[in-house]
Each structure stands twice: as C-alpha cells, then as structure tokens.
Short mmCIF file of C-alpha atoms in Angstrom, two decimals:
data_model
loop_
_atom_site.label_atom_id
_atom_site.label_comp_id
_atom_site.label_asym_id
_atom_site.label_seq_id
_atom_site.Cartn_x
_atom_site.Cartn_y
_atom_site.Cartn_z
CA MET A 1 -2.01 22.65 -25.63
CA ARG A 2 -5.42 22.66 -24.06
CA ALA A 3 -6.45 20.51 -21.09
CA THR A 4 -9.74 19.90 -19.33
CA THR A 5 -10.30 18.32 -15.91
CA VAL A 6 -13.73 17.09 -14.90
CA ALA A 7 -15.10 15.33 -11.83
CA ILE A 8 -16.27 11.79 -12.55
CA PRO A 9 -18.13 9.08 -10.62
CA ASP A 10 -15.96 6.51 -8.87
CA PRO A 11 -14.43 4.53 -11.78
CA GLY A 12 -13.72 1.47 -9.63
CA LEU A 13 -10.33 -0.21 -9.93
CA LEU A 14 -8.08 2.22 -11.76
CA GLN A 15 -5.90 -0.50 -13.27
CA ARG A 16 -8.80 -1.84 -15.34
CA PHE A 17 -8.40 1.13 -17.72
CA LEU A 18 -4.82 0.20 -18.65
CA THR A 19 -4.47 -0.92 -22.25
CA VAL A 20 -2.16 -3.20 -24.20
CA SER A 21 -1.93 -0.93 -27.23
CA GLY A 22 -0.36 2.50 -26.99
CA PRO A 23 1.51 4.17 -24.12
CA THR A 24 0.03 3.51 -20.71
CA ALA A 25 1.16 4.29 -17.16
CA ALA A 26 0.06 3.81 -13.56
CA PHE A 27 0.99 5.04 -10.09
CA ILE A 28 -1.33 3.58 -7.45
CA ARG A 29 -1.26 2.95 -3.69
CA LYS A 30 -4.15 1.68 -1.53
CA GLY A 31 -6.50 2.04 -4.49
CA GLU A 32 -5.64 5.73 -4.97
CA GLY A 33 -3.52 7.40 -7.61
CA PHE A 34 -3.97 7.41 -11.36
CA VAL A 35 -3.63 5.62 -14.66
CA ALA A 36 -2.53 7.47 -17.78
CA LEU A 37 -3.22 6.77 -21.45
CA GLY A 38 -1.51 8.07 -24.57
CA GLU A 39 1.32 10.58 -25.00
CA ALA A 40 0.79 14.26 -25.81
CA ALA A 41 4.53 14.98 -25.43
CA ARG A 42 7.72 13.10 -24.59
CA PHE A 43 11.16 14.17 -23.37
CA GLU A 44 14.18 11.89 -23.12
CA THR A 45 17.19 13.10 -21.21
CA ASP A 46 20.16 12.21 -19.03
CA SER A 47 19.19 14.69 -16.32
CA PRO A 48 16.18 15.14 -14.02
CA ASP A 49 17.09 18.83 -13.84
CA ALA A 50 16.73 19.17 -17.62
CA ALA A 51 13.39 17.34 -17.43
CA ASP A 52 12.22 19.75 -14.73
CA VAL A 53 13.05 22.75 -16.94
CA TRP A 54 11.31 21.14 -19.93
CA TRP A 55 8.15 20.38 -17.94
CA ALA A 56 8.01 23.89 -16.46
CA GLU A 57 8.03 25.32 -19.99
CA VAL A 58 5.41 22.85 -21.23
CA ALA A 59 3.15 23.39 -18.22
CA GLN A 60 3.21 27.16 -18.69
CA ASN A 61 1.79 26.71 -22.19
CA ILE A 62 -1.14 24.46 -21.25
CA ASP A 63 -4.52 26.19 -21.21
CA HIS A 64 -6.30 24.30 -18.43
CA ASP A 65 -10.00 24.35 -17.60
CA SER A 66 -10.82 22.52 -14.37
CA GLU A 67 -13.88 21.69 -12.33
CA LEU A 68 -11.50 21.00 -9.42
CA PRO A 69 -9.16 24.00 -9.29
CA GLY A 70 -6.32 23.57 -6.86
CA ALA A 71 -7.09 19.94 -5.94
CA TYR A 72 -3.89 17.92 -5.43
CA GLY A 73 -2.74 16.14 -8.57
CA THR A 74 -5.76 17.04 -10.72
CA SER A 75 -3.97 19.38 -13.14
CA PRO A 76 -2.09 18.11 -16.23
CA LEU A 77 0.70 15.71 -15.24
CA ALA A 78 4.08 14.60 -16.47
CA VAL A 79 4.98 10.99 -15.67
CA GLY A 80 8.62 9.93 -15.50
CA SER A 81 11.23 7.29 -14.85
CA PHE A 82 14.90 8.21 -14.41
CA THR A 83 18.15 6.28 -14.62
CA PHE A 84 20.07 5.42 -11.48
CA ASP A 85 23.40 6.62 -12.91
CA PRO A 86 23.25 8.33 -16.32
CA ASP A 87 27.05 8.38 -16.56
CA HIS A 88 27.20 4.57 -16.60
CA SER A 89 24.00 3.50 -18.37
CA GLU A 90 22.84 2.94 -21.91
CA GLU A 91 19.30 3.78 -20.80
CA ARG A 92 17.86 7.27 -20.98
CA SER A 93 15.49 8.91 -18.54
CA VAL A 94 12.02 9.72 -19.84
CA LEU A 95 9.27 12.19 -18.95
CA THR A 96 5.94 12.03 -20.79
CA VAL A 97 2.75 14.09 -20.79
CA PRO A 98 -0.27 11.71 -20.98
CA GLU A 99 -3.30 12.50 -23.13
CA VAL A 100 -5.73 11.09 -20.57
CA VAL A 101 -5.39 10.76 -16.80
CA ILE A 102 -8.00 8.94 -14.70
CA GLY A 103 -7.45 9.55 -11.00
CA LYS A 104 -8.85 8.89 -7.55
CA ARG A 105 -7.68 10.39 -4.25
CA GLY A 106 -9.34 11.24 -0.93
CA GLY A 107 -12.84 10.50 -2.17
CA GLN A 108 -12.39 12.70 -5.26
CA CYS A 109 -12.37 11.11 -8.72
CA TRP A 110 -11.42 12.98 -11.87
CA MET A 111 -10.33 12.77 -15.48
CA THR A 112 -7.93 15.13 -17.22
CA VAL A 113 -7.82 15.17 -21.02
CA ILE A 114 -5.11 17.02 -22.92
CA GLY A 115 -4.42 17.81 -26.57
CA ASP A 116 -6.79 17.02 -29.42
CA ARG A 117 -8.63 14.50 -27.27
CA SER A 118 -9.78 17.31 -24.96
CA ARG A 119 -12.88 17.51 -27.16
CA SER A 120 -14.06 14.17 -25.75
CA LEU A 121 -14.73 13.97 -22.02
CA ASP A 122 -16.28 10.52 -21.93
CA LEU A 123 -14.59 7.98 -19.67
CA PRO A 124 -12.74 5.51 -21.93
CA PRO A 125 -13.81 1.86 -21.88
CA PRO A 126 -11.82 -0.63 -19.78
CA GLY A 127 -8.79 -2.14 -21.46
CA GLU A 128 -8.52 -5.57 -23.00
CA PRO A 129 -8.72 -8.71 -20.79
CA LEU A 130 -5.54 -9.42 -18.85
CA GLU A 131 -3.20 -12.09 -20.22
CA ALA A 132 -1.32 -14.34 -17.81
CA PRO A 133 2.31 -15.02 -18.77
CA GLN A 134 2.90 -18.39 -20.41
CA GLY A 135 5.93 -20.67 -20.70
CA LEU A 136 8.07 -18.76 -18.23
CA GLN A 137 11.75 -19.55 -17.84
CA LEU A 138 13.74 -18.09 -14.95
CA GLN A 139 17.38 -17.56 -15.87
CA GLN A 140 20.58 -16.28 -14.33
CA GLY A 141 21.14 -12.57 -14.74
CA SER A 142 24.37 -10.70 -15.35
CA MET A 143 26.29 -12.98 -12.97
CA SER A 144 25.93 -16.19 -10.97
CA GLU A 145 25.18 -16.15 -7.25
CA GLY A 146 28.75 -17.31 -6.58
CA VAL A 147 30.29 -14.46 -8.54
CA TRP A 148 27.97 -11.97 -6.85
CA LEU A 149 28.94 -13.30 -3.40
CA ASP A 150 32.60 -12.75 -4.28
CA ILE A 151 31.84 -9.16 -5.29
CA VAL A 152 29.93 -8.59 -2.04
CA ALA A 153 32.88 -9.91 -0.04
CA GLU A 154 35.24 -7.57 -1.91
CA VAL A 155 33.00 -4.55 -1.25
CA ILE A 156 32.77 -5.42 2.46
CA ARG A 157 36.59 -5.61 2.54
CA LEU A 158 36.80 -2.13 0.98
CA ILE A 159 34.31 -0.79 3.51
CA ARG A 160 36.31 -2.21 6.40
CA SER A 161 39.46 -0.65 4.96
CA GLY A 162 37.78 2.76 5.19
CA GLU A 163 37.36 3.55 1.49
CA VAL A 164 33.58 3.98 1.90
CA ASP A 165 31.03 3.72 4.70
CA LYS A 166 28.19 2.00 2.85
CA VAL A 167 27.56 0.58 -0.63
CA VAL A 168 24.25 -0.68 -2.02
CA LEU A 169 24.95 -3.59 -4.35
CA ALA A 170 22.32 -5.08 -6.66
CA ARG A 171 21.92 -8.12 -8.86
CA ASP A 172 19.45 -9.21 -11.51
CA LEU A 173 17.46 -12.17 -12.83
CA LEU A 174 15.99 -12.70 -16.29
CA VAL A 175 12.56 -14.15 -17.03
CA HIS A 176 11.55 -15.18 -20.55
CA ALA A 177 8.02 -15.96 -21.74
CA GLU A 178 6.52 -17.53 -24.86
CA HIS A 179 4.68 -14.34 -25.80
CA PRO A 180 5.02 -10.61 -25.04
CA LEU A 181 4.44 -10.01 -21.34
CA ASP A 182 1.29 -8.16 -20.30
CA ALA A 183 2.57 -5.58 -17.80
CA ARG A 184 -1.02 -4.97 -16.70
CA TRP A 185 -1.13 -8.52 -15.33
CA LEU A 186 1.87 -7.72 -13.13
CA VAL A 187 0.35 -4.42 -11.99
CA ASN A 188 -2.88 -6.12 -10.99
CA ARG A 189 -1.10 -8.88 -9.05
CA LEU A 190 1.18 -6.42 -7.26
CA LEU A 191 -1.73 -4.20 -6.26
CA ASN A 192 -3.54 -7.19 -4.78
CA ARG A 193 -0.53 -8.51 -2.85
CA TYR A 194 1.25 -5.27 -1.88
CA PRO A 195 -1.47 -2.60 -1.50
CA THR A 196 0.58 -0.37 0.83
CA CYS A 197 3.40 -0.04 -1.71
CA TRP A 198 3.44 2.36 -4.64
CA THR A 199 2.72 0.21 -7.69
CA TYR A 200 4.16 1.83 -10.80
CA LEU A 201 4.13 1.23 -14.55
CA VAL A 202 6.12 3.78 -16.54
CA ASP A 203 7.69 3.19 -19.95
CA GLY A 204 8.45 -0.49 -19.38
CA MET A 205 9.38 -0.17 -15.70
CA VAL A 206 6.96 -2.06 -13.46
CA GLY A 207 7.01 -2.88 -9.76
CA ALA A 208 5.68 -2.19 -6.27
CA THR A 209 8.07 -0.06 -4.24
CA PRO A 210 7.79 0.65 -0.50
CA GLU A 211 10.07 3.70 -0.67
CA LEU A 212 8.82 7.24 -1.34
CA LEU A 213 11.71 9.46 -2.38
CA ILE A 214 9.69 12.68 -2.12
CA ARG A 215 6.13 13.96 -2.08
CA ARG A 216 5.43 17.67 -2.44
CA GLN A 217 1.90 18.74 -1.63
CA GLY A 218 1.49 22.47 -1.32
CA GLY A 219 4.21 23.67 1.02
CA LEU A 220 4.93 20.29 2.63
CA ALA A 221 7.58 17.82 1.50
CA THR A 222 7.70 14.23 2.76
CA SER A 223 10.31 11.53 2.22
CA ARG A 224 10.15 7.93 3.45
CA VAL A 225 13.59 6.43 4.02
CA LEU A 226 13.93 2.65 4.11
CA ALA A 227 17.21 0.93 4.97
CA GLY A 228 17.80 -2.07 7.17
CA THR A 229 15.91 -5.20 6.19
CA VAL A 230 15.05 -8.63 7.50
CA SER A 231 13.35 -11.39 5.47
CA LEU A 232 9.92 -12.52 6.61
CA ASP A 233 7.96 -15.69 6.02
CA PRO A 234 4.60 -15.13 7.77
CA ARG A 235 3.89 -18.88 7.80
CA ASN A 236 7.09 -19.78 9.65
CA THR A 237 8.28 -16.56 11.27
CA ASN A 238 7.17 -14.66 14.36
CA SER A 239 7.01 -11.14 12.95
CA LEU A 240 7.15 -9.49 16.38
CA VAL A 241 10.37 -11.29 17.23
CA LYS A 242 11.84 -10.38 13.85
CA ALA A 243 10.81 -6.74 14.29
CA ALA A 244 12.54 -6.60 17.67
CA GLU A 245 15.68 -8.15 16.18
CA LEU A 246 15.68 -5.62 13.35
CA ALA A 247 15.15 -2.61 15.63
CA THR A 248 18.11 -3.65 17.83
CA SER A 249 20.46 -4.79 15.05
CA SER A 250 23.56 -2.57 15.11
CA LYS A 251 24.27 -3.42 11.47
CA ASP A 252 20.79 -2.47 10.26
CA VAL A 253 20.51 0.62 12.47
CA ALA A 254 23.87 1.88 11.17
CA GLU A 255 22.79 1.26 7.57
CA HIS A 256 19.55 3.14 8.23
CA GLU A 257 21.28 6.10 9.85
CA PHE A 258 23.47 6.60 6.78
CA ALA A 259 20.36 6.73 4.59
CA VAL A 260 18.44 9.12 6.85
CA GLU A 261 21.41 11.47 7.14
CA SER A 262 21.88 11.60 3.37
CA VAL A 263 18.22 12.44 2.68
CA ALA A 264 18.00 15.03 5.46
CA ARG A 265 21.22 16.69 4.29
CA ALA A 266 20.04 16.85 0.66
CA LEU A 267 16.56 18.12 1.56
CA GLU A 268 17.64 20.77 4.09
CA PRO A 269 18.60 23.52 1.57
CA TYR A 270 15.06 23.40 0.15
CA CYS A 271 13.23 23.61 3.48
CA SER A 272 12.64 26.37 6.00
CA ALA A 273 11.88 23.79 8.71
CA MET A 274 12.34 20.02 8.98
CA ASN A 275 11.34 17.17 11.24
CA VAL A 276 13.64 14.13 11.35
CA PRO A 277 12.52 11.48 13.89
CA GLU A 278 15.25 10.37 16.28
CA ALA A 279 14.52 6.66 15.85
CA PRO A 280 13.05 4.62 12.99
CA SER A 281 9.85 2.59 13.03
CA VAL A 282 9.48 -0.92 11.60
CA LEU A 283 7.54 -1.13 8.33
CA PRO A 284 5.97 -4.58 7.80
CA LEU A 285 5.50 -5.98 4.29
CA PRO A 286 4.42 -9.51 3.32
CA ASN A 287 7.99 -10.52 2.38
CA VAL A 288 10.28 -8.32 4.53
CA LEU A 289 10.46 -5.91 7.45
CA HIS A 290 12.19 -2.54 6.96
CA LEU A 291 13.47 0.14 9.27
CA ALA A 292 11.59 3.29 8.17
CA THR A 293 11.84 7.00 8.86
CA ASP A 294 9.44 9.63 7.50
CA ILE A 295 11.17 13.00 7.09
CA THR A 296 8.96 16.07 6.60
CA GLY A 297 9.80 19.67 5.77
CA VAL A 298 8.27 23.03 4.85
CA THR A 299 9.59 23.42 1.34
CA ASP A 300 10.54 26.27 -0.94
CA PRO A 301 7.50 26.92 -3.22
CA ASP A 302 9.80 27.48 -6.21
CA SER A 303 11.20 23.93 -6.05
CA SER A 304 9.03 21.37 -7.82
CA SER A 305 8.70 17.77 -6.67
CA LEU A 306 10.88 16.77 -9.64
CA ALA A 307 13.59 19.26 -8.64
CA LEU A 308 13.50 17.85 -5.10
CA ALA A 309 13.76 14.30 -6.45
CA ALA A 310 16.79 15.32 -8.51
CA ALA A 311 18.42 16.80 -5.41
CA LEU A 312 17.74 13.73 -3.27
CA HIS A 313 18.81 11.07 -5.78
CA PRO A 314 20.79 8.94 -5.24
CA SER A 315 20.37 8.64 -1.49
CA ALA A 316 22.42 6.32 0.67
CA ALA A 317 19.44 3.95 0.70
CA VAL A 318 20.07 2.97 -2.94
CA CYS A 319 23.66 4.04 -3.51
CA GLY A 320 25.77 4.36 -0.37
CA THR A 321 27.94 6.94 1.36
CA PRO A 322 29.95 8.94 0.49
CA THR A 323 27.73 9.14 -2.59
CA PHE A 324 30.33 9.66 -5.30
CA ALA A 325 32.70 7.00 -3.97
CA ALA A 326 29.87 4.48 -3.56
CA ARG A 327 28.48 5.18 -7.04
CA ASP A 328 31.92 4.75 -8.62
CA MET A 329 32.35 1.46 -6.78
CA ILE A 330 28.95 0.26 -7.99
CA SER A 331 29.76 1.09 -11.62
CA GLU A 332 33.14 -0.66 -11.34
CA LEU A 333 32.14 -3.83 -9.48
CA GLU A 334 28.41 -4.48 -9.95
CA SER A 335 28.88 -5.81 -13.51
CA MET A 336 25.46 -4.78 -14.86
CA ASP A 337 23.62 -1.74 -16.15
CA ARG A 338 20.96 -0.77 -13.59
CA GLY A 339 19.20 1.38 -16.15
CA ARG A 340 16.20 2.97 -14.44
CA TYR A 341 16.20 0.50 -11.54
CA ALA A 342 16.63 2.38 -8.22
CA GLY A 343 16.00 5.71 -9.95
CA PRO A 344 13.11 8.12 -9.33
CA VAL A 345 9.73 7.08 -10.75
CA GLY A 346 6.53 9.09 -10.40
CA TRP A 347 4.78 12.28 -11.45
CA VAL A 348 4.73 16.07 -11.25
CA ASP A 349 1.75 18.33 -11.95
CA SER A 350 1.62 21.80 -13.47
CA SER A 351 1.96 23.47 -10.04
CA GLY A 352 5.08 21.45 -9.15
CA ASP A 353 3.32 19.15 -6.71
CA GLY A 354 3.85 15.42 -7.15
CA GLU A 355 5.17 12.11 -5.88
CA TRP A 356 8.44 10.38 -6.75
CA ALA A 357 9.14 6.90 -5.45
CA ILE A 358 12.30 4.84 -5.97
CA ALA A 359 11.96 2.15 -8.64
CA LEU A 360 12.55 -0.89 -6.42
CA ARG A 361 10.92 -4.35 -6.17
CA GLY A 362 10.42 -4.35 -9.91
CA GLY A 363 11.84 -4.94 -13.33
CA GLN A 364 12.04 -3.68 -16.87
CA ILE A 365 10.35 -4.90 -20.03
CA LYS A 366 12.24 -3.43 -22.97
CA GLN A 367 10.46 -2.43 -26.15
CA ASP A 368 12.79 -4.49 -28.35
CA ALA A 369 12.35 -7.63 -26.17
CA PRO A 370 8.71 -7.69 -24.94
CA GLU A 371 8.88 -11.42 -24.10
CA SER A 372 11.49 -10.81 -21.37
CA ILE A 373 11.73 -8.92 -18.10
CA GLN A 374 14.88 -8.11 -16.16
CA LEU A 375 14.27 -8.20 -12.40
CA PHE A 376 16.43 -6.33 -9.87
CA ALA A 377 17.12 -6.54 -6.15
CA GLY A 378 19.74 -4.89 -3.96
CA CYS A 379 21.02 -4.68 -0.39
CA GLY A 380 23.03 -2.22 1.67
CA LEU A 381 26.51 -3.30 2.69
CA VAL A 382 28.23 -1.94 5.80
CA THR A 383 31.07 -3.10 8.02
CA ASP A 384 29.11 -5.89 9.72
CA SER A 385 27.49 -7.28 6.55
CA ASP A 386 27.63 -11.00 5.81
CA PRO A 387 27.59 -12.08 2.13
CA ALA A 388 25.26 -15.05 2.68
CA ALA A 389 22.77 -12.91 4.58
CA GLU A 390 22.87 -10.26 1.84
CA LEU A 391 22.14 -12.90 -0.80
CA ALA A 392 19.14 -14.05 1.23
CA GLU A 393 17.95 -10.44 1.42
CA THR A 394 18.02 -10.07 -2.37
CA GLN A 395 16.09 -13.33 -2.71
CA ALA A 396 13.38 -11.91 -0.44
CA LYS A 397 13.29 -8.69 -2.48
CA PHE A 398 12.86 -10.60 -5.75
CA LEU A 399 9.78 -12.27 -4.26
CA PRO A 400 7.12 -9.63 -5.17
CA MET A 401 7.90 -9.81 -8.88
CA LEU A 402 8.33 -13.59 -8.87
CA GLN A 403 4.90 -13.86 -7.19
CA ALA A 404 3.37 -11.50 -9.74
CA LEU A 405 4.79 -13.61 -12.57
CA GLY A 406 3.54 -16.83 -10.94
CA LEU A 407 7.06 -18.16 -10.26
CA ALA A 408 6.67 -18.10 -6.46
CA GLU A 409 3.86 -18.80 -4.06
CA SER A 410 1.82 -15.80 -2.95
#
C-alpha cells in the first residue's frame, strides 16, 4: 500500500468530518487527536498480540511519503478495540487501517491518505448533519438492580473470605430508539461535556473514558491509573470536601493501590526506568472524582504501544486482583457479556507509537441492531465495599452516556 501525509490548515472541530455512511472512527481529547474515514484493511482476532504482529507486517509494507517525517502520530495508523475477556465473549477484537486520517496535535494539523485514495489529497467535506436520537426508551439490562446488589454482596463475601483481594463488577442498561442511532451525535455531546476525557468511536464502541491504559511516544511510556471513586453533583456537593474524603478513604485508597501495583508490575519488564508516585492525586470530572496515578517509564523501543497494552490488560482497575481469579469470578457471577467494554481502545502508528485508553463510560451500538445501545458501568469491590454505595457509583458512571443521549440533565 501507498500512503501520503500532508500538512493542512487547522480543520476546526475534528468531529465534524465524521460520516454516517461507511466506517468512521475518532479518538479525541481537548480538541486534539484524529478522526478516521474508510477501511484499507481489517483484522479481527481474539488476541491483541496477534493484532500487533499483523499490524507490524502491514506497516512494513506501506510506502509512506510524509511532509512531517517523525511527527508523533502522523504516519499511517491502525485503530482498534479489544474485548475485555476473549475466553468468555462472543465479541471479537478488531484492528482496522483507515483510508483517511485527519489529525490535530500540538499546533500541527495533518491528513494521511492510504490506498487508492492516496491520489486525492483534498480535505474531504464535513459529514452529514447530526441527528438527535428520537423516541428513546431506557430499559433494564442483563439483570435488575436487586439481582445485581445480591451479586455484589456475594462477591464482597468471597473477598472477605480471602478468595480474592479485589473484583471489578459491572452492569449494563439498554436504550432503544425509533431510528438507527447517530454515534456522531454522542461523540459531539461527550466532547462538549467531558473535554478532558478521551472520546472514542471505534467499530460501534463509543464513549468518553478518563483512563489511559498506555501511551508510547518515542522512548517514553505513560499510564494513567484510576481506581477509587466518589460521586459528584456540582450543584449540591462541595467538591473540595468530597476530594478530601476520597483521598483519606481507606477503602478507596486500598482499591487504588491494587490497581497501581498491577500496572507497575506489568509495565516493569518493558522499561529500563520507571516513576511510580507514592500517593495518588484527585482527578475531578463533572460527574465523579477519581483517585489517579500517572506512571511513566523509559520503554523498550521494540515494544509497540499495542504490545504494551496487551501486557497491561486487564489491570486491577477493570478486573481485580489476583487477575486470573478475579476474571474467573467476573465470568461466573457477572451474568453478562462485557464484549469490548473495559478493553483497550485506541491507535498505533507505523513506528509503534500510540495511545490506548480503556473503553469505559460508554456503550456499544451493534451493526445488527443500530437502533439500540448497550451502556456499561462498573465499580471496584474490596473488603470494605458496601453494595448500596457501589450501585450509586455505577449510576454516576452511567451519567455521561445518559447525558449524551438526552436521558439525563447535563
């Protein structure tokens, strides 16, 4: 394949180039990132490692002309979304090579065109007008709140008995509309309300996640670990008081420490040096506060961002600890297929650089049911967890998508 990258004038809001027809993708934070149009190649798999090998072979065979050689993220990309647990899911992971990428980062704007369309280097026109969802119906997901509370109580009992240290349990909601949902509408609303999150749209997965699994830029790897949460209503809550409560909560601090330890342990073999802060900070979002730790490391140049994501997933932040015991407990008790929820979502370029977030605060629109979206939310359970409080946490985490759909106040 042949690819060409050219510098372009500032295209404005990237999301306005997303289209209804044909494959389209987005990965945007604070107005920077990219949108992708079309598919030059596609790979479906059960393994991020297999996807990494496939992309390395594809990337080696792309003849790339660039006006921006070496600039971060400006070479041909592969965009992907991976299942949380391929052993217990009917979903498959997917990695695609877009035909057109329109990007903006650090004051630099560019367009990469690949395949037959590399002959045309004109910026494509904006996509069709956005369509607001109509006739929405919010329905119970895989289980009622009462059933889910019983499962939470059972998991807490197992934790207290010493079978595991932490388990992240999730639940779902279903939303049905009169007509096929316009994922671009959700992207636009999420970008407006949650600009500091990574808003993603990849193969039916859409959301705004605050958690960066891994970024590799040159020789530096960065991972943002989030675990420990408190709900926040800015109209009725003193955020400073809530932040102090969160930072001193033994339950939340313990939950966070499990997550940080799991990421640091998984990343260490790939790094010659690492920095793991001794104490977390508090990350404020419009709907919740999180305990956050940014781990950085000098990484092995032979390990791509996708290989690092495969090594880190699933962390204790989305699964639990010990990993295998927690994952088995999730598959046995959670009573739903997570699919690609809580799996890596993001991109890798031809040099191995890239960003992979965790697909949280989102949902999935399936190709065979475009009028429906399945929403997901989870919470970390430890010894001191309380089922009612965990239910309230999931309700707060559903809020971004319910706001985007127009089913909750912004």
